[in-house]
Coordinates of C-alpha atoms in Angstrom, one line a residue:
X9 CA -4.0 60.1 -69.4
X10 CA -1.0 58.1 -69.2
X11 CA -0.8 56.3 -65.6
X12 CA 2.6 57.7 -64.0
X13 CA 5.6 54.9 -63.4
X14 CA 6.6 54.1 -59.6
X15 CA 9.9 55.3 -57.8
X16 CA 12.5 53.5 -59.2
X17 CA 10.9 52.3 -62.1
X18 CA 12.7 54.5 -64.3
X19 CA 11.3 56.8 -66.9
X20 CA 10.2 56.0 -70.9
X21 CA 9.1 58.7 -73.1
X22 CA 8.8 58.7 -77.0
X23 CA 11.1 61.3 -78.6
X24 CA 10.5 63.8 -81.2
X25 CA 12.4 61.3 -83.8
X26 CA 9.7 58.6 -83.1
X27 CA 12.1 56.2 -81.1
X28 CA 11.5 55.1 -77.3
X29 CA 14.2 56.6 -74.4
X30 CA 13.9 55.3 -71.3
X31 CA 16.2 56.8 -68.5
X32 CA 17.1 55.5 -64.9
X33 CA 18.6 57.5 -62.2
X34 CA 21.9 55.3 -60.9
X35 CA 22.9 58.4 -58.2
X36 CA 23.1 61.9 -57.8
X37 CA 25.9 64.9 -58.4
X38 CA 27.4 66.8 -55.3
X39 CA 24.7 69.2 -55.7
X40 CA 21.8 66.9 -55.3
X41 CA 21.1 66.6 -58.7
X42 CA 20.1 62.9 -60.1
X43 CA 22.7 61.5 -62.8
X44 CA 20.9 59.4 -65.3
X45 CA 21.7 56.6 -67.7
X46 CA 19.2 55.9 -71.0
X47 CA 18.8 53.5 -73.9
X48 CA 17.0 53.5 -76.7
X49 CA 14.5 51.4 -78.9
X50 CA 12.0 51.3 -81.6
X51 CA 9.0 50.1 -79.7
X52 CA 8.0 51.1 -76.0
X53 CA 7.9 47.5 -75.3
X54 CA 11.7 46.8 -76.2
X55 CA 12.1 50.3 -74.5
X56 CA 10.9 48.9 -71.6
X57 CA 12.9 45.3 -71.3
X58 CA 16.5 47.4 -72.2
X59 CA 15.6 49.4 -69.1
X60 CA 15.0 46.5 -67.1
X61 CA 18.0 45.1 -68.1
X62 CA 19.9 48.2 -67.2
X63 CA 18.3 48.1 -63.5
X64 CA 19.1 45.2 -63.1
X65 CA 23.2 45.8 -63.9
X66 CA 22.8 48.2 -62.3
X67 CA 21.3 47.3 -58.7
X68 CA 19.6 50.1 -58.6
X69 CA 21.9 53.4 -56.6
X70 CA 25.4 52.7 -56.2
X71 CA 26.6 52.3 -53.0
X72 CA 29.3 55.0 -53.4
X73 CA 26.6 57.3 -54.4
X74 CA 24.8 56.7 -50.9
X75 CA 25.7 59.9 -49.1
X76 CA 24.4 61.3 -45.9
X77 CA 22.6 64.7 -47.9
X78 CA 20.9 62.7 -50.4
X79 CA 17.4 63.1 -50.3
X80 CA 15.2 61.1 -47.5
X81 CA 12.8 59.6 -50.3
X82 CA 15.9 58.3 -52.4
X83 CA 17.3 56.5 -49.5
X84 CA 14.1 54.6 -48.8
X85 CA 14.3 53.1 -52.7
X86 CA 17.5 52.0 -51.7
X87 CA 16.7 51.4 -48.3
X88 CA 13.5 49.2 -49.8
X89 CA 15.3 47.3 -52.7
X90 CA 18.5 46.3 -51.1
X91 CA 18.0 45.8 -47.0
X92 CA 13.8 45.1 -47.0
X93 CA 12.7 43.6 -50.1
X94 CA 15.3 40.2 -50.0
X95 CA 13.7 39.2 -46.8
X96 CA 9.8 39.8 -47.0
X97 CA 7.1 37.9 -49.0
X98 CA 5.8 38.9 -52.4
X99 CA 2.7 40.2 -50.4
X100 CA 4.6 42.1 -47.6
X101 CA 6.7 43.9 -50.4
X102 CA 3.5 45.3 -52.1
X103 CA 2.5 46.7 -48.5
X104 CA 6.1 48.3 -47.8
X105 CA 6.2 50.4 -51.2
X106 CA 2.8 51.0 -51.0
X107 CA 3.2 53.3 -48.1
X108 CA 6.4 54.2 -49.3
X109 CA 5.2 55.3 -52.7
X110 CA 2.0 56.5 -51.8
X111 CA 2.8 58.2 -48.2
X112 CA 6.5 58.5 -47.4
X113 CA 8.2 59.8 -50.5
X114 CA 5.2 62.5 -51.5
X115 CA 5.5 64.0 -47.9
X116 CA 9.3 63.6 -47.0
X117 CA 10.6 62.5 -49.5
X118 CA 12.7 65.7 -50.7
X119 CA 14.4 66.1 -47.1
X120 CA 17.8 65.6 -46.9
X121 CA 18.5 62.4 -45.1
X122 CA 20.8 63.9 -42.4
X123 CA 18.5 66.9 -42.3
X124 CA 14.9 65.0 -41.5
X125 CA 14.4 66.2 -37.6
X126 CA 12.0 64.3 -35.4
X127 CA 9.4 67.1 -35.6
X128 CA 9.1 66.7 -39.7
X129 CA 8.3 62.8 -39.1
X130 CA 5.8 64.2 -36.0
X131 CA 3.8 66.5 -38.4
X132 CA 4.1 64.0 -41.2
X133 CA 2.2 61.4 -39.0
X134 CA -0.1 64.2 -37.9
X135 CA -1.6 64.8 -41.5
X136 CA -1.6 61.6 -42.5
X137 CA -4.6 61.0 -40.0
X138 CA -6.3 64.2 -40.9
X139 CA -6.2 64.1 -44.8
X140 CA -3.6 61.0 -45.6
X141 CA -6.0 58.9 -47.7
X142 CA -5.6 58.7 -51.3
X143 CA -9.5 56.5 -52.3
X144 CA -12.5 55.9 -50.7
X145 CA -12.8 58.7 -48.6
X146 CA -16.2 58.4 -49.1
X147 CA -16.7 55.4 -47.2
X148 CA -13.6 55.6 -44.6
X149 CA -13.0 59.3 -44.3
X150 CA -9.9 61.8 -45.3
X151 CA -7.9 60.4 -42.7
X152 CA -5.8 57.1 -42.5
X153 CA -6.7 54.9 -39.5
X154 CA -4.8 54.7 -36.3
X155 CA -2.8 51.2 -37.7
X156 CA -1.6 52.7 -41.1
X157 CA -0.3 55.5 -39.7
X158 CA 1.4 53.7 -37.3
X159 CA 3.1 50.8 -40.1
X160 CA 4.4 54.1 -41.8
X161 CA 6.1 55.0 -38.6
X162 CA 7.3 51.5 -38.3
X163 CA 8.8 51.6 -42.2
X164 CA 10.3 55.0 -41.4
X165 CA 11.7 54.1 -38.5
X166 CA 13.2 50.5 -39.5
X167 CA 14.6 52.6 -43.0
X168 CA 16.4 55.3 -40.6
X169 CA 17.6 52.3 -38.2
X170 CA 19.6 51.2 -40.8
X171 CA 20.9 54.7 -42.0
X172 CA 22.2 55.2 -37.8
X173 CA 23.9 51.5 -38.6
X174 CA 25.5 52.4 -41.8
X175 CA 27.0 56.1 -40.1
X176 CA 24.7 58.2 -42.8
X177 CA 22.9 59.9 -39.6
X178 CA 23.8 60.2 -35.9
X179 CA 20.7 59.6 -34.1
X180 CA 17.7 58.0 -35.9
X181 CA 14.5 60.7 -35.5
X182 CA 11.7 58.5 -35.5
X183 CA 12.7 57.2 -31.8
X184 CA 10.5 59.1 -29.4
X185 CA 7.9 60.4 -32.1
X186 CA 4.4 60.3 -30.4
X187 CA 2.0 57.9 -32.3
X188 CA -2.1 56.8 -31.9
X189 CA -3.0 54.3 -29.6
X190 CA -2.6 50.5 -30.5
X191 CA -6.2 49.3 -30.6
X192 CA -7.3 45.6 -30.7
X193 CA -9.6 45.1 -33.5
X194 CA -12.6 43.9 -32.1
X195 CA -13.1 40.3 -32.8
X196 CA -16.5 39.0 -34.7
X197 CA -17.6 35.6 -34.2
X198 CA -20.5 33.9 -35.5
X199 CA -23.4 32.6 -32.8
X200 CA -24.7 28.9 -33.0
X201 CA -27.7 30.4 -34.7
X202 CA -25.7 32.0 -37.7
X203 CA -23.7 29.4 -38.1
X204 CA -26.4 27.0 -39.0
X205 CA -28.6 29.7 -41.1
X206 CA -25.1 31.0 -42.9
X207 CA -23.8 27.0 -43.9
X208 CA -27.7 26.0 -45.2
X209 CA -26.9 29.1 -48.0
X210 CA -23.5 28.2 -48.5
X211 CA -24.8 24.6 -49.3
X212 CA -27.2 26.6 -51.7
X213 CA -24.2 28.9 -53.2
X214 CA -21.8 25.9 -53.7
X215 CA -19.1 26.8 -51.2
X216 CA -20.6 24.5 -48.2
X217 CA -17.2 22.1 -48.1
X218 CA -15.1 25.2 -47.8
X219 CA -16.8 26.8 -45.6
X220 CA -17.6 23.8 -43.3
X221 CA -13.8 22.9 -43.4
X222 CA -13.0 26.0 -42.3
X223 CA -15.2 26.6 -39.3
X224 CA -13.8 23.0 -38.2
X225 CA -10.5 23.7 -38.8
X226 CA -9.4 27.5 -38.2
X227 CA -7.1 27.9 -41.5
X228 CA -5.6 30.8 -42.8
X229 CA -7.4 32.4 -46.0
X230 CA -4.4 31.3 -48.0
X231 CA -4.3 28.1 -46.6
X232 CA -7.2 26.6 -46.9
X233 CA -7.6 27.7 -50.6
X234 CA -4.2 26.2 -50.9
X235 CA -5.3 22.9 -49.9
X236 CA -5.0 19.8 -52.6
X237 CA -6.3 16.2 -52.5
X238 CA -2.7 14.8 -51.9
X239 CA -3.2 16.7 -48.6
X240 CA -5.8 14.8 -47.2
X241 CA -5.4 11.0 -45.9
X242 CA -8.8 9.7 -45.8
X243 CA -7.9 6.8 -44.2
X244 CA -6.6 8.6 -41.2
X245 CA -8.5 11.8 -41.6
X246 CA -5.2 13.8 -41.2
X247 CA -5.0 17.2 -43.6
X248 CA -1.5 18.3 -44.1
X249 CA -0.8 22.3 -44.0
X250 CA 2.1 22.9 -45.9
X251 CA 2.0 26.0 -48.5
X252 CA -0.1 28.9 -48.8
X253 CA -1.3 31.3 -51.9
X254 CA -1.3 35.3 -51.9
X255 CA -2.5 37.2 -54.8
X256 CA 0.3 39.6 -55.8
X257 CA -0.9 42.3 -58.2
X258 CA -3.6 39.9 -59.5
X259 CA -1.6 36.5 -59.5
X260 CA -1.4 34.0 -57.5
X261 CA 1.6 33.0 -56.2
X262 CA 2.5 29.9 -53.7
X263 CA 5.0 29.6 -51.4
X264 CA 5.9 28.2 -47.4
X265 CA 4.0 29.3 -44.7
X266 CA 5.5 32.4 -42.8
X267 CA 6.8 30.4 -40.1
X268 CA 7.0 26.7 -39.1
X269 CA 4.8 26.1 -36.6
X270 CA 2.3 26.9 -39.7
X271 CA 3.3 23.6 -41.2
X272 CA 0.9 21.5 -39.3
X273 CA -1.1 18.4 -39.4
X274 CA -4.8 18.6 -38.3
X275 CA -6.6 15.4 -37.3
X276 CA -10.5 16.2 -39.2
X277 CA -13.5 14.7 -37.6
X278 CA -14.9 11.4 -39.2
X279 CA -18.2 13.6 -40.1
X280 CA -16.3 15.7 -42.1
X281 CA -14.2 13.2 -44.0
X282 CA -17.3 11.0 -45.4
X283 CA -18.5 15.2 -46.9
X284 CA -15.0 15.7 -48.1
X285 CA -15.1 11.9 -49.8
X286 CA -18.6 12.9 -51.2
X287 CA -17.5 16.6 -52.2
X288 CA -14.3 15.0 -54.2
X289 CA -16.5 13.0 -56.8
X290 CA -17.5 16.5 -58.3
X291 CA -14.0 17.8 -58.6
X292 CA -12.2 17.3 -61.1
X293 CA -8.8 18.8 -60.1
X294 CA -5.9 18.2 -58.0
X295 CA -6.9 21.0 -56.0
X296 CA -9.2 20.9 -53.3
X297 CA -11.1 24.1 -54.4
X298 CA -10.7 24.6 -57.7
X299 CA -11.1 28.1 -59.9
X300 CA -14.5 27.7 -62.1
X301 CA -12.8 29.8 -64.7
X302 CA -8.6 29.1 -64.7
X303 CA -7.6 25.6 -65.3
X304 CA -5.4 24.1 -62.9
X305 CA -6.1 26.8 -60.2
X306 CA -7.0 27.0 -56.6
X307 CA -9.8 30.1 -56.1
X308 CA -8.2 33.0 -55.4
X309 CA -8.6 34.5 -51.5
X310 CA -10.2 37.3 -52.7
X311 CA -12.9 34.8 -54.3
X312 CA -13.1 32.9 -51.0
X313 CA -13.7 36.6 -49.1
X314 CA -16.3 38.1 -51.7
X315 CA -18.4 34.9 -51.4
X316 CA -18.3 34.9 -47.9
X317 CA -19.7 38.4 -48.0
X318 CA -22.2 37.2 -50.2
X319 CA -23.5 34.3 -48.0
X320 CA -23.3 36.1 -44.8
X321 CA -25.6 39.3 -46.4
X322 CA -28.1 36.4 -47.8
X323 CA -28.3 34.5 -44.6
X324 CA -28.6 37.6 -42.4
X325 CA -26.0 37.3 -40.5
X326 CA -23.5 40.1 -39.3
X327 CA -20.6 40.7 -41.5
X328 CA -17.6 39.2 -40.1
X329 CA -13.7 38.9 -41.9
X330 CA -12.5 35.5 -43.3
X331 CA -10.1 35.7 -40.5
X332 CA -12.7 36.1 -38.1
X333 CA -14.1 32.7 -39.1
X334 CA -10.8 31.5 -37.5
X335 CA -11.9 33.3 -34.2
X336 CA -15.2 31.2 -34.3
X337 CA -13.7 27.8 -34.7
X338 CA -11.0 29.0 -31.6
X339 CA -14.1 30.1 -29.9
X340 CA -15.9 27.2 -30.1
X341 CA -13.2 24.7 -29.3
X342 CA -12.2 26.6 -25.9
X343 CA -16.1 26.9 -25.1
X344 CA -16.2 23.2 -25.7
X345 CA -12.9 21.9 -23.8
X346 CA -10.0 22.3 -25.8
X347 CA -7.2 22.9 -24.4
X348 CA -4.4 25.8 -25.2
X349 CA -1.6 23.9 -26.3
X350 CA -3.7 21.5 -28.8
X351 CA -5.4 25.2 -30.1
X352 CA -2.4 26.6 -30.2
X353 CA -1.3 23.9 -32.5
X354 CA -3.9 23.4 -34.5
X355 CA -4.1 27.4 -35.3
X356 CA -0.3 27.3 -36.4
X357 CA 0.5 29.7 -33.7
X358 CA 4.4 30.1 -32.6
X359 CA 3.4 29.2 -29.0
X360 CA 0.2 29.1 -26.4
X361 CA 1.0 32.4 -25.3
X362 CA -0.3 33.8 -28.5
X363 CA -3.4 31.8 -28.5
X364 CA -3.7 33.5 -24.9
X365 CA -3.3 36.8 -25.4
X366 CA -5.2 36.9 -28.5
X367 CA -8.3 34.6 -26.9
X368 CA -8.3 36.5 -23.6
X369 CA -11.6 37.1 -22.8
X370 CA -12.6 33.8 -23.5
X371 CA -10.4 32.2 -21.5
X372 CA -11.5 34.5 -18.4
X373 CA -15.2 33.5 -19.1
X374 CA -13.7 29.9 -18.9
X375 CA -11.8 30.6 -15.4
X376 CA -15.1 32.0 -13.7
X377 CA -17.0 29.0 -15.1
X378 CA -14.1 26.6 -13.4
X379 CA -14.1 28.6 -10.1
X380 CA -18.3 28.5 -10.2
X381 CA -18.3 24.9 -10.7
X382 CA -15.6 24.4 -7.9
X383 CA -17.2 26.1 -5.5
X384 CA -20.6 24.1 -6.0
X385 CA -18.8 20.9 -6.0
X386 CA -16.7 21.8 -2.7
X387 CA -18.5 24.9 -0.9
X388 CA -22.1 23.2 -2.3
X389 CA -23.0 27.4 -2.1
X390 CA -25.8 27.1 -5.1
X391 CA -28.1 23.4 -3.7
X392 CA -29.2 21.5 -7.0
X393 CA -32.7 21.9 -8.5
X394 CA -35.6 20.1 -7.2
X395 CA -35.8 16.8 -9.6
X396 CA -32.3 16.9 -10.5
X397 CA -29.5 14.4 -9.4
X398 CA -26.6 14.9 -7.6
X399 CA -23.8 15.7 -9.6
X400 CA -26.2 16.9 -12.6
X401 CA -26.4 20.9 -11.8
X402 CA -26.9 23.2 -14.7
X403 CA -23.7 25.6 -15.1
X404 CA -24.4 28.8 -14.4
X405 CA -24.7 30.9 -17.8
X406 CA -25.0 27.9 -19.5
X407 CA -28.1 27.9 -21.7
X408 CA -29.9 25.3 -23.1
X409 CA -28.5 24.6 -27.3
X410 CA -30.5 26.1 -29.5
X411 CA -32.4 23.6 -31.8
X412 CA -32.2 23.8 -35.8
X413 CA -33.1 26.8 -37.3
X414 CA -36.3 26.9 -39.4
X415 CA -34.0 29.3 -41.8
X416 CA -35.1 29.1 -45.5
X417 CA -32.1 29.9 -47.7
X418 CA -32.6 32.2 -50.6
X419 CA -32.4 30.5 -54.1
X420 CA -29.5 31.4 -56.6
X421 CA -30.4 34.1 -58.8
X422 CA -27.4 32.9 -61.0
X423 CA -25.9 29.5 -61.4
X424 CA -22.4 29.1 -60.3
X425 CA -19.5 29.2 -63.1
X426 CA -18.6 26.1 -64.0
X427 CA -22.3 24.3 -63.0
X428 CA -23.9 24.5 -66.6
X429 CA -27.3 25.8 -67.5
X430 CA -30.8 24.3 -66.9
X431 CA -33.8 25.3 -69.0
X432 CA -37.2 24.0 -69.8
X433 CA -38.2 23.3 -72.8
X434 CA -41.8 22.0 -72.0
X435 CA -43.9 20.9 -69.4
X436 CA -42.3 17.4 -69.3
X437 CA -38.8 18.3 -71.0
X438 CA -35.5 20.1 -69.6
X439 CA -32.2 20.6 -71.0
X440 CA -29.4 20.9 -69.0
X441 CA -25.7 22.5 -71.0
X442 CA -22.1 22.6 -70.2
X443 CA -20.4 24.4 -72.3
X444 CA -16.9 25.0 -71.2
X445 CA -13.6 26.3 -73.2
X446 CA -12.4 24.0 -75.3
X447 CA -8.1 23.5 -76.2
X448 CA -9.1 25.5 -79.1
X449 CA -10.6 28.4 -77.2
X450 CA -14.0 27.7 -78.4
X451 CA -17.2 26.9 -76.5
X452 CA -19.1 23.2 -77.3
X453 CA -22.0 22.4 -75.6
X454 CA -23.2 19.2 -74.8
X455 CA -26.5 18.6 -73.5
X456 CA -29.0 16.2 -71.2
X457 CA -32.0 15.9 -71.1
X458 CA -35.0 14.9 -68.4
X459 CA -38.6 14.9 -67.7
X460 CA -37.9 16.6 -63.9
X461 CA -35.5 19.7 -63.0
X462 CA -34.0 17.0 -60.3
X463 CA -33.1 14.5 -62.2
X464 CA -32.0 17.0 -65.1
X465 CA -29.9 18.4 -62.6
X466 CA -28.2 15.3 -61.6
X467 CA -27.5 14.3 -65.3
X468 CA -25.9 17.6 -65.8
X469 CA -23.7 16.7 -62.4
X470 CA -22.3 13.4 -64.3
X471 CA -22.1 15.1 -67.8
X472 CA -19.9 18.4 -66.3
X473 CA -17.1 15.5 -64.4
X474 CA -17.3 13.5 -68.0
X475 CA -16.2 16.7 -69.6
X476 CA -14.1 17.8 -67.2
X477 CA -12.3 15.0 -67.3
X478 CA -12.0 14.7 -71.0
X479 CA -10.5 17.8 -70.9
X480 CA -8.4 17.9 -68.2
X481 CA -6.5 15.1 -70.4
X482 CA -6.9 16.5 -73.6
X483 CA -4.6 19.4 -72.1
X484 CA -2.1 16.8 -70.3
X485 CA -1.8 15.3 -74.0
X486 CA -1.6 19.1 -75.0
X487 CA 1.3 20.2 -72.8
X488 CA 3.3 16.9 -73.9
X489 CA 3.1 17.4 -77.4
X490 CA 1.2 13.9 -77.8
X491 CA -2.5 15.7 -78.9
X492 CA -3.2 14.9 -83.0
X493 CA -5.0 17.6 -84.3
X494 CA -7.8 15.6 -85.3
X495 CA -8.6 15.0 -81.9
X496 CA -9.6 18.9 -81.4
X497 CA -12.9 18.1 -84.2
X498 CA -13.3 14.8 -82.9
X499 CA -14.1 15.6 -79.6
X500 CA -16.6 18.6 -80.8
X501 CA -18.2 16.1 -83.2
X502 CA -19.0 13.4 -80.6
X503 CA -20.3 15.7 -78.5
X504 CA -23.2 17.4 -80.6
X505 CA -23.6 13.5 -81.6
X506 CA -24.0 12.6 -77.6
X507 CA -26.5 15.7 -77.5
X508 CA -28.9 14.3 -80.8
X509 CA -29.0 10.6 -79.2
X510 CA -30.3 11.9 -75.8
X511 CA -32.8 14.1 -77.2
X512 CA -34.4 11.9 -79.3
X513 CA -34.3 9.4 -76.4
X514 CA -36.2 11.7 -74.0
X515 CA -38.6 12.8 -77.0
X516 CA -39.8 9.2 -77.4
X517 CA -40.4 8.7 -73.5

């Protein structure tokens, strides 16, 4: 079955003749009716770029065709493609038509604009919380949650805002319209406990450096996967926080943070330099934390979230969000003495008051610490323990820190892309094999060999950042033109060559 075109996409359809139309509504008659343009092609795919062409001469509706009885669900393409989607991020774009496509338009869409009444937007929300989901009603329910229903009321009402501004309608409907209750997610945050039990398996699953970097640091998803080496002043210890990647209809795409107290610099703790310095002889990329499978590629946040999952269900630990990582590092630093305004800063939030609201409770646990420890020191209410000196009272609530966990993490059942192969080949003999995709698009292997898994495992480290390396210039010398062709046989050659010496090395020891 072929999958059905978005609003405003336009329609293709191959005529009885065998050529391609595809048609694009530019406005409607005095009737209501649409008016359309069309071209015409051979293929569907040269179909498809004359129609994009036309859209874009076009500009989608024409502004004289924007009248107040057009219909509600053609006003918020317009509404969408001309006032909204200039000034939101690639990301925020896909959220807006998604409701509008998915929710909006199916519901209200054939309303005439000046016609939609309050009451059609009031029952609109109401089903849309009793049958409004389109997937996975299996795991969530027919209904949309509380905070959907209300960012469809907010996109409806912002759309009908402008129509009031431009004269199209008198009043706008969706002011006054009853809505659920704004609920505060409830935040997650890791324990001491969890913490160590879920980095000792992230140590085990390869994602211990981005994991420990952000617990210390409290970066946004697409931050932190941002991150390059050119970033990161080792002689200072300052990281620089100045872009961020979202994955737009499966590609990533980079761009400013949202607002400039984002751009940040964050001081890093000496501790976590020296694993950063260690962690960067293994990579062999400008980025920080590079894809296993694209070259040149951060991970994607999705990768980053999926793993975390992964980690969290191995260690035993609750499931928490990525962002709720960020809550743990804020917790932590205001249980351990930071103050607001360096949080504040270090989070990228606009101002304290944010980092207040949003941090709340802890700060009130904080408070009735102060006021407990005031009152010992002035009103000396609670006397100090028998053996204990002055001055050196336990804190009331204040246990003692847990020691290391005894935690055994659970071995890989898989290797991780882009760490090679180990096998044994006898009692005394393993191969390790890296075999990644050549400029060619083939696969040669190279192998090492050893008479321990260890020390097989170690050679393989050195032989995966010789090959990376090779090829990450191999491709440089690719893109400028500067490869011979000879090169692409030389390379495979040496390596089976590398592979025969080393064998017959380890054979004779």
């Amino acid at each position: 079955m072929a999958r059905k075109r978005k609003n405003g996409d336009g329609m293709i359809r191959q005529r009885t003749d065998g050529r391609w139309e595809g048609r694009y509504v530019i406005g409607y008659d005095d009737k209501g009716y649409p008016q359309t343009k069309n071209v015409l092609a051979k293929t569907k795919r040269e179909c498809a770029e004359k129609l994009e062409a036309l859209k874009k001469e076009l500009g989608g509706i024409k502004s004289d065709k924007v009248k107040p009885n057009m219909r509600f669900g053609d006003w918020m393409v317009y509404w969408f493609e001309n006032h909204a989607k200039p000034k939101i991020r690639p990301s925020t774009q896909e959220n807006y038509w998604g409701r509008i496509r998915l929710h909006i338009n199916p519901e209200l869409g054939h309303i005439p604009l000046n016609k939609l009444a309050q009451n059609d937007l009031q029952q609109f929300y109401g089903r849309l919380k009793k049958n409004g989901r389109k997937a996975h009603t299996d795991k969530y329910g027919n209904g949309l949650s509380d905070r959907m229903v209300r960012m469809c009321h907010a996109t409806c009402r912002s759309a009908l805002e402008k129509a009031k501004l431009d004269g199209l309608i008198r009043t706008n409907p969706a002011i006054g319209c009853k809505l659920p209750p704004k609920k505060a997610r409830e935040m997650q945050v890791l324990d001491r406990d969890e913490l160590q039990r879920f980095l000792i398996q992230a140590k085990v699953e390869g994602y211990y450096e981005l994991f420990l970097l952000e617990l210390a640091t409290g970066l946004r998803r697409g931050e932190i996967v941002a991150l390059q080496w050119d970033d990161l002043d080792f002689q200072t210890g300052v990281l620089n926080v100045s872009k961020q990647v979202n994955a737009v209809k499966g590609e990533l795409q980079f761009s400013t943070p949202k607002t400039k107290s984002s751009i940040r610099k964050i001081v890093l703790p000496p501790a976590l330099v020296e694993v950063l310095r260690e962690y960067k002889k293994t990579v062999v990329s400008r980025w920080m934390f590079p894809s296993p499978m694209k070259y040149d590629m951060p991970i994607s946040p999705g990768v980053a979230e999926r793993q975390l999952s992964h980690i969290l269900e191995l260690a035993g630990c609750k499931h928490v969000r990525f962002h709720d990582l960020r809550h743990t590092f804020a917790t932590l630093a205001l249980q351990g003495g930071m103050d607001i305004k360096t949080l504040s800063a270090m989070l990228g939030h606009v101002s304290a008051a944010t980092t207040l609201d949003i941090y709340t409770h802890i700060t009130d646990d904080m408070q009735r610490q102060a006021a407990a420890n005031i009152d010992r020191g002035i009103g000396k209410t609670t006397p100090p323990e028998s053996g204990s000196a002055p001055g050196q009272e336990t804190a009331p609530g204040r246990s003692e820190r847990p020691g290391m966990t005894d935690f055994q993490p659970i071995p890989r059942k898989q290797r991780r892309p882009g760490t090679g192969c180990i096998t044994q080949k006898s009692p005394n003999l393993w191969e390790g094999r890296y075999s990644p995709t050549w400029i060619d698009g083939k696969k040669p292997a190279r192998n090492v060999y050893a008479h321990t898994r260890e020390e097989c495992e170690e050679k393989l480290k050195v032989l995966i950042i010789e090959m990376k390396t090779e090829l990450a210039e191999l491709k440089r010398q690719k893109a400028e033109g500067s490869l011979p062709p000879q090169e692409l046989e030389k390379g495979k050659k040496n390596g089976r060559r590398k592979a025969k010496k080393t064998k017959k090395k380890s054979k004779r020891k």
